Coordinates of C-alpha atoms in Angstrom, one line a residue:
M1 CA -25.6 -24.9 -16.1
N2 CA -22.3 -26.1 -14.6
K3 CA -20.6 -23.8 -12.2
H4 CA -17.2 -25.5 -12.5
N5 CA -15.2 -27.8 -14.7
I6 CA -13.3 -30.7 -12.9
N7 CA -10.3 -30.6 -15.3
N8 CA -10.1 -26.9 -14.9
E9 CA -10.2 -27.1 -11.2
R10 CA -7.3 -29.6 -11.1
I11 CA -5.0 -27.5 -13.3
K12 CA -5.9 -24.3 -11.5
R13 CA -4.9 -25.9 -8.2
K14 CA -1.6 -26.9 -9.8
Y15 CA -1.0 -23.4 -11.1
L16 CA -1.8 -21.7 -7.8
T17 CA 0.4 -24.0 -6.0
F18 CA 3.2 -23.2 -8.5
K19 CA 2.7 -19.5 -8.0
K20 CA 2.7 -19.8 -4.2
E21 CA 5.5 -22.3 -3.7
A22 CA 7.8 -21.7 -6.7
M23 CA 7.1 -18.0 -7.4
R24 CA 6.5 -17.1 -3.7
H25 CA 3.3 -15.1 -4.3
S26 CA 1.3 -13.9 -1.3
E27 CA -2.2 -15.0 -0.5
A28 CA -3.5 -11.6 -1.6
S29 CA -1.9 -12.1 -5.0
L30 CA -3.2 -15.6 -5.3
D31 CA -6.7 -14.3 -4.7
C32 CA -6.4 -11.8 -7.5
I33 CA -5.1 -14.5 -9.9
A34 CA -8.0 -16.9 -8.9
K35 CA -10.5 -14.1 -9.4
A36 CA -9.2 -13.3 -12.8
I37 CA -9.4 -16.9 -14.0
N38 CA -12.9 -17.3 -12.5
R39 CA -14.0 -14.3 -14.5
F40 CA -12.8 -15.8 -17.7
E41 CA -14.5 -19.2 -16.9
E42 CA -17.8 -17.5 -16.2
Y43 CA -17.6 -15.7 -19.6
N44 CA -16.5 -18.9 -21.3
R45 CA -19.3 -21.0 -19.6
Y46 CA -16.7 -23.2 -17.9
K47 CA -15.4 -24.8 -21.0
D48 CA -12.3 -26.9 -20.6
F49 CA -9.1 -24.9 -20.9
K50 CA -8.0 -27.4 -23.5
A51 CA -10.6 -25.9 -25.9
F52 CA -9.0 -22.4 -25.6
H53 CA -8.9 -20.3 -28.7
F54 CA -7.5 -16.8 -29.1
N55 CA -11.0 -15.6 -30.2
Q56 CA -12.1 -16.4 -26.6
A57 CA -9.4 -14.0 -25.3
V58 CA -10.5 -11.3 -27.7
G59 CA -14.2 -11.7 -26.8
F60 CA -13.5 -11.7 -23.0
K61 CA -11.4 -8.6 -23.3
N62 CA -14.1 -6.8 -25.2
T63 CA -16.7 -7.9 -22.7
L64 CA -14.6 -6.5 -19.8
L65 CA -14.4 -3.1 -21.5
T66 CA -18.2 -2.8 -21.4
Q67 CA -18.8 -4.5 -18.1
K68 CA -20.1 -2.5 -15.1
S69 CA -18.5 -2.4 -11.7
L70 CA -20.7 -3.6 -8.8
K71 CA -19.0 -1.1 -6.5
T72 CA -19.2 2.1 -8.5
G73 CA -21.9 1.3 -11.1
G74 CA -19.6 2.7 -13.8
N75 CA -17.5 0.8 -16.3
L76 CA -14.6 -1.2 -14.9
S77 CA -11.4 0.8 -14.7
K78 CA -8.7 0.3 -17.3
S79 CA -6.3 -0.7 -14.5
T80 CA -8.7 -3.5 -13.3
I81 CA -9.2 -4.8 -16.8
N82 CA -5.4 -4.6 -17.5
G83 CA -4.6 -6.5 -14.3
T84 CA -7.2 -9.2 -15.0
C85 CA -6.0 -9.7 -18.6
N86 CA -2.3 -9.8 -17.5
H87 CA -3.1 -12.6 -15.0
L88 CA -4.8 -14.6 -17.7
K89 CA -2.1 -14.0 -20.2
V90 CA 0.5 -15.4 -17.8
F91 CA -1.8 -18.3 -16.8
F92 CA -2.3 -19.4 -20.4
Q93 CA 1.4 -19.0 -21.3
W94 CA 2.1 -21.4 -18.4
L95 CA -0.7 -23.7 -19.5
A96 CA 0.7 -23.9 -23.0
Q97 CA 3.8 -25.6 -21.6
Q98 CA 1.9 -28.2 -19.6
T99 CA 1.4 -31.8 -20.7
G100 CA -2.0 -32.2 -22.3
Y101 CA -2.2 -28.6 -23.3
K102 CA 0.8 -28.1 -25.5
S103 CA -0.9 -29.5 -28.6
R104 CA -4.1 -27.6 -28.0
F105 CA -3.1 -24.0 -28.5
N106 CA 0.1 -22.0 -29.0
Y107 CA 2.1 -20.1 -26.4
T108 CA 1.6 -16.9 -28.4
D109 CA -2.2 -17.2 -28.3
A110 CA -2.1 -15.8 -24.8
D111 CA -0.9 -12.5 -26.3
Y112 CA -4.5 -11.8 -27.4
F113 CA -5.2 -10.8 -23.8
N114 CA -3.1 -7.7 -24.4
L115 CA -5.1 -4.4 -24.3
S116 CA -4.4 -1.7 -26.9
E117 CA -1.5 0.6 -26.4
K118 CA -3.9 3.4 -25.6
D119 CA -5.8 1.4 -22.9
T120 CA -2.5 0.1 -21.5
R121 CA -1.2 3.7 -21.1
I122 CA -4.5 4.8 -19.4
A123 CA -4.3 1.8 -17.1
G124 CA -0.7 2.6 -16.0
A125 CA -1.3 6.4 -15.7
K126 CA -0.4 7.8 -12.3
R127 CA -3.2 9.8 -10.8
K128 CA -3.1 12.6 -8.2
K129 CA -4.0 11.4 -4.8
P130 CA -5.0 13.5 -1.8
V131 CA -2.3 13.8 0.8
A132 CA -2.8 15.2 4.3
T133 CA -0.5 18.0 5.6
L134 CA 1.2 17.7 8.9
E135 CA -0.9 20.6 10.1
Q136 CA -4.1 18.8 9.2
I137 CA -3.0 15.6 11.0
T138 CA -2.0 17.7 14.1
H139 CA -5.5 19.3 14.0
V140 CA -7.2 15.9 14.0
L141 CA -5.0 14.7 16.9
N142 CA -5.8 17.8 19.0
G143 CA -9.5 17.3 18.4
M144 CA -9.6 13.6 19.3
A145 CA -11.0 12.6 22.7
S146 CA -8.9 10.6 25.1
N147 CA -11.1 9.7 28.0
T148 CA -11.8 6.0 27.5
D149 CA -9.4 3.2 26.6
I150 CA -10.8 3.0 23.1
E151 CA -10.4 6.8 22.6
K152 CA -6.8 6.7 23.9
R153 CA -6.0 3.8 21.6
N154 CA -7.6 5.5 18.5
R155 CA -5.6 8.7 19.2
A156 CA -2.4 6.8 19.7
L157 CA -3.0 4.9 16.5
M158 CA -3.0 8.0 14.4
A159 CA 0.0 9.4 16.2
F160 CA 1.9 6.2 15.7
T161 CA 1.1 6.2 12.0
I162 CA 2.6 9.6 11.3
L163 CA 5.6 8.9 13.6
T164 CA 6.5 5.7 11.7
G165 CA 4.8 5.6 8.4
A166 CA 4.0 2.0 9.1
R167 CA 1.4 0.3 6.8
D168 CA -2.0 -0.5 8.4
S169 CA -1.5 -4.3 8.1
A170 CA 1.7 -4.0 10.1
I171 CA 0.1 -1.6 12.7
A172 CA -2.6 -4.2 13.4
S173 CA 0.1 -6.8 14.3
F174 CA 2.6 -4.8 16.3
K175 CA 3.3 -5.8 19.9
I176 CA 4.3 -3.5 22.8
K177 CA 7.8 -5.0 22.8
H178 CA 8.4 -3.7 19.2
V179 CA 8.3 -0.1 20.4
D180 CA 11.4 1.5 22.0
L181 CA 10.4 4.8 23.5
T182 CA 13.9 5.5 24.8
I183 CA 15.5 5.8 21.4
G184 CA 12.3 6.5 19.6
S185 CA 12.0 3.5 17.3
V186 CA 9.8 0.6 16.2
F187 CA 11.3 -2.8 15.2
Q188 CA 9.3 -4.2 12.3
D189 CA 10.1 -7.8 12.8
A190 CA 8.7 -9.9 9.9
R191 CA 8.5 -13.0 12.1
E192 CA 5.7 -11.3 14.1
V193 CA 4.7 -8.2 12.1
K194 CA 2.9 -8.3 8.8
T195 CA 5.3 -6.2 6.8
K196 CA 5.3 -5.8 3.0
F197 CA 7.3 -8.6 1.4
S198 CA 8.1 -9.8 4.9
K199 CA 11.0 -7.4 5.3
T200 CA 12.5 -6.8 8.7
F201 CA 13.8 -3.4 9.5
T202 CA 13.9 -0.7 12.2
T203 CA 12.0 2.6 11.8
Y204 CA 13.1 5.6 13.9
F205 CA 10.4 8.1 14.7
F206 CA 10.2 10.8 12.0
P207 CA 10.6 14.4 13.2
V208 CA 6.9 15.4 13.1
G209 CA 6.6 17.3 16.4
E210 CA 6.3 16.5 20.1
L211 CA 2.6 15.9 20.2
P212 CA 2.6 12.4 18.4
V213 CA 5.5 11.2 20.6
Q214 CA 3.7 12.4 23.7
I215 CA 0.4 10.7 22.8
L216 CA 2.2 7.4 22.0
T217 CA 4.2 7.5 25.2
E218 CA 1.1 8.1 27.3
W219 CA -0.7 5.2 25.6
V220 CA 2.1 2.7 26.1
E221 CA 2.4 3.7 29.7
H222 CA -1.4 3.3 30.1
L223 CA -1.2 -0.2 28.6
K224 CA 1.5 -1.3 30.9
K225 CA 0.4 0.4 34.2
E226 CA -3.3 0.7 34.0
L227 CA -4.4 -2.2 31.8
L228 CA -1.5 -4.5 32.9
F229 CA -0.5 -5.5 29.4
S230 CA 2.7 -7.5 28.9
H231 CA 5.4 -6.9 26.3
D232 CA 3.9 -9.6 24.1
D233 CA 0.4 -8.1 24.0
P234 CA -0.8 -6.0 21.1
L235 CA 0.2 -2.4 20.8
F236 CA -3.2 -1.5 19.5
P237 CA -5.6 -4.1 20.9
K238 CA -8.9 -5.2 19.5
T239 CA -12.2 -3.6 20.7
K240 CA -14.1 -5.5 23.3
V241 CA -17.8 -5.8 22.5
A242 CA -20.3 -7.0 25.2
N243 CA -24.0 -7.2 25.8
T244 CA -25.2 -4.2 27.8
K245 CA -28.1 -3.9 30.3
D246 CA -30.2 -2.7 27.4
K247 CA -29.5 -6.0 25.7
K248 CA -27.5 -4.3 22.9
F249 CA -24.0 -5.1 21.8
S250 CA -21.6 -2.1 22.3
A251 CA -17.9 -1.4 22.6
C252 CA -16.8 -1.4 26.3
G253 CA -13.0 -1.6 26.3
V254 CA -10.2 -3.4 24.7
L255 CA -9.1 -7.1 24.6
K256 CA -5.6 -8.5 24.7
E257 CA -6.0 -9.6 21.1
H258 CA -4.8 -8.3 17.7
W259 CA -7.2 -7.1 15.0
S260 CA -7.5 -9.8 12.3
T261 CA -7.6 -7.2 9.5
A262 CA -6.7 -3.6 9.0
N263 CA -10.3 -2.6 8.3
P264 CA -11.0 -1.2 11.8
I265 CA -7.9 1.0 11.5
R266 CA -9.2 2.6 8.3
D267 CA -12.6 3.1 10.0
I268 CA -11.0 4.9 12.9
F269 CA -9.2 7.2 10.5
K270 CA -12.4 7.9 8.5
R271 CA -14.4 8.8 11.6
S272 CA -11.6 10.9 13.0
F273 CA -11.1 13.1 9.9
K274 CA -14.9 13.4 9.5
A275 CA -15.2 14.6 13.1
A276 CA -12.5 17.2 12.5
G277 CA -14.4 18.5 9.4
L278 CA -11.7 17.3 7.0
Q279 CA -11.8 14.9 4.0
Y280 CA -10.8 11.3 4.7
F281 CA -7.1 10.5 4.3
N282 CA -6.4 6.7 4.7
P283 CA -3.5 5.4 6.8
H284 CA -1.3 4.6 3.8
S285 CA -1.5 8.3 2.6
F286 CA 0.5 9.3 5.7
R287 CA 3.6 7.7 3.9
D288 CA 3.1 10.3 1.2
T289 CA 2.9 13.0 3.8
L290 CA 6.2 11.9 5.3
V291 CA 7.9 11.8 1.9
R292 CA 6.9 15.4 1.2
I293 CA 8.2 16.4 4.6
G294 CA 11.5 14.5 3.8
E295 CA 11.9 16.3 0.5
K296 CA 11.8 19.6 2.4
L297 CA 14.0 18.6 5.4
C298 CA 16.7 16.5 3.7
Q299 CA 19.7 18.5 2.6
S300 CA 21.9 15.8 1.1
P301 CA 21.5 12.5 -0.8
E302 CA 22.6 10.6 2.3
E303 CA 19.9 12.2 4.4
F304 CA 17.2 11.4 1.9
K305 CA 18.5 7.8 1.6
A306 CA 18.2 7.5 5.4
W307 CA 14.7 8.9 5.2
S308 CA 13.8 6.4 2.4
Q309 CA 15.3 3.5 4.4
N310 CA 13.3 4.5 7.4
L311 CA 10.1 3.9 5.3
G312 CA 11.3 0.4 4.6
H313 CA 12.4 1.1 1.0
A314 CA 15.6 -0.6 -0.3
G315 CA 16.2 2.2 -2.8
V316 CA 15.5 5.9 -3.0
L317 CA 13.9 5.5 -6.5
T318 CA 11.1 3.5 -4.9
T319 CA 10.4 6.4 -2.6
L320 CA 10.5 9.0 -5.3
Y321 CA 8.5 7.0 -7.9
S322 CA 5.8 5.7 -5.5
Y323 CA 5.4 8.6 -3.2
G324 CA 7.4 11.5 -4.6
D325 CA 4.8 13.4 -6.7
V326 CA 5.3 17.1 -6.5
P327 CA 1.9 18.8 -5.6
D328 CA 0.5 21.2 -8.3
Y329 CA 1.0 24.3 -6.2
R330 CA 4.6 23.4 -5.5
Q331 CA 5.2 22.5 -9.2
A332 CA 4.0 26.0 -10.2
E333 CA 6.3 27.6 -7.6
L334 CA 9.4 25.7 -8.8
I335 CA 8.8 26.4 -12.5
K336 CA 8.3 30.1 -11.8
K337 CA 11.4 30.1 -9.7
L338 CA 13.4 28.6 -12.5
N339 CA 12.4 31.4 -14.8
Q340 CA 14.1 33.9 -12.5
P341 CA 17.9 34.6 -12.7
R342 CA 19.8 32.9 -10.0
K343 CA 21.9 35.8 -8.6
E344 CA 23.7 33.8 -5.9
Q345 CA 24.6 31.1 -8.4
G346 CA 25.9 33.7 -10.9
A347 CA 28.0 35.4 -8.3
E348 CA 29.6 32.0 -7.3
I349 CA 30.4 31.3 -10.9
E350 CA 32.0 34.7 -11.4
A351 CA 34.1 34.3 -8.3
L352 CA 35.3 30.9 -9.5
I353 CA 36.2 32.3 -12.9
E354 CA 38.1 35.3 -11.3
A355 CA 40.0 32.9 -9.0
K356 CA 41.0 30.8 -12.0
I357 CA 42.3 33.8 -14.0
M358 CA 44.3 35.1 -11.0
K359 CA 45.8 31.6 -10.6
M360 CA 46.8 31.5 -14.3
M361 CA 48.4 35.0 -13.9
G362 CA 50.4 33.7 -11.0
K363 CA 48.8 36.1 -8.5

């Protein structure tokens, strides 16, 4: 059985080039698109796309709804199915406008990849996600060892994440020169740092206590004075692995190299939280922690706008929609509080009314 179709491969390459160069999609997005198209080809036994019929879309969609996930063993999630079908819908809509395909099927045939309204709502539903408290993070930092270079790096890594809310892909690419300990900031320069959407901005250390600042300061000083790292060397260097006397490979220090992926950072977080007897919170969840802290500390729209901007968000709505979920316990507190009469607010209104009456009477 064929594992590819030459005509399909040509048009797929043209489409992916279009998405990358014209639509400016990232490599990660292109991988998702290619995976979705490949799934459809496997289901359709690599038939030429010119033979596409809307029944194929319906059959593929129904197959996905019963397909098992290799990772979990359960059915594929509705969000995965919806994302796959959306990629295919856009692809076949584009294909219907290309020479050689226009007369083969209609543009609207791609709409058969749509899920039902119910499944679409399920796929887009926001789910509660675990968020670490600042107290839990501080507990982990206090319990982390800091004797070897690797231990010092790991501890500083977590301190830096709660100080800046930087994404793990950016953390893996930071250089020492990007951190300014004097003013307490990190310059997320998209020319060298892997920021989301390649945005360049400055993040000032969030007010999360003295301990994270102390740990990061000591680490930077250790890099410069003890390990003799330069400004262009990585802030969180890659682990050095060497063959020991026992003829076993083991970690024995750090290299002047960046991690190629963020996977080692997530592993460090996982081990650290487990050692502290707490559930695992991934690096990205620290951004949720910072948003919750900001919701309590910020007293004006301008302050929360600054807090949002510090996370790299262009608008406050992004912060509130993506990270601003109110925890269940806090939701209950607020609703109960609203049920109580607001004495202070009532007194203020009465005072305003009295002042207005006095003014009308000329007193």
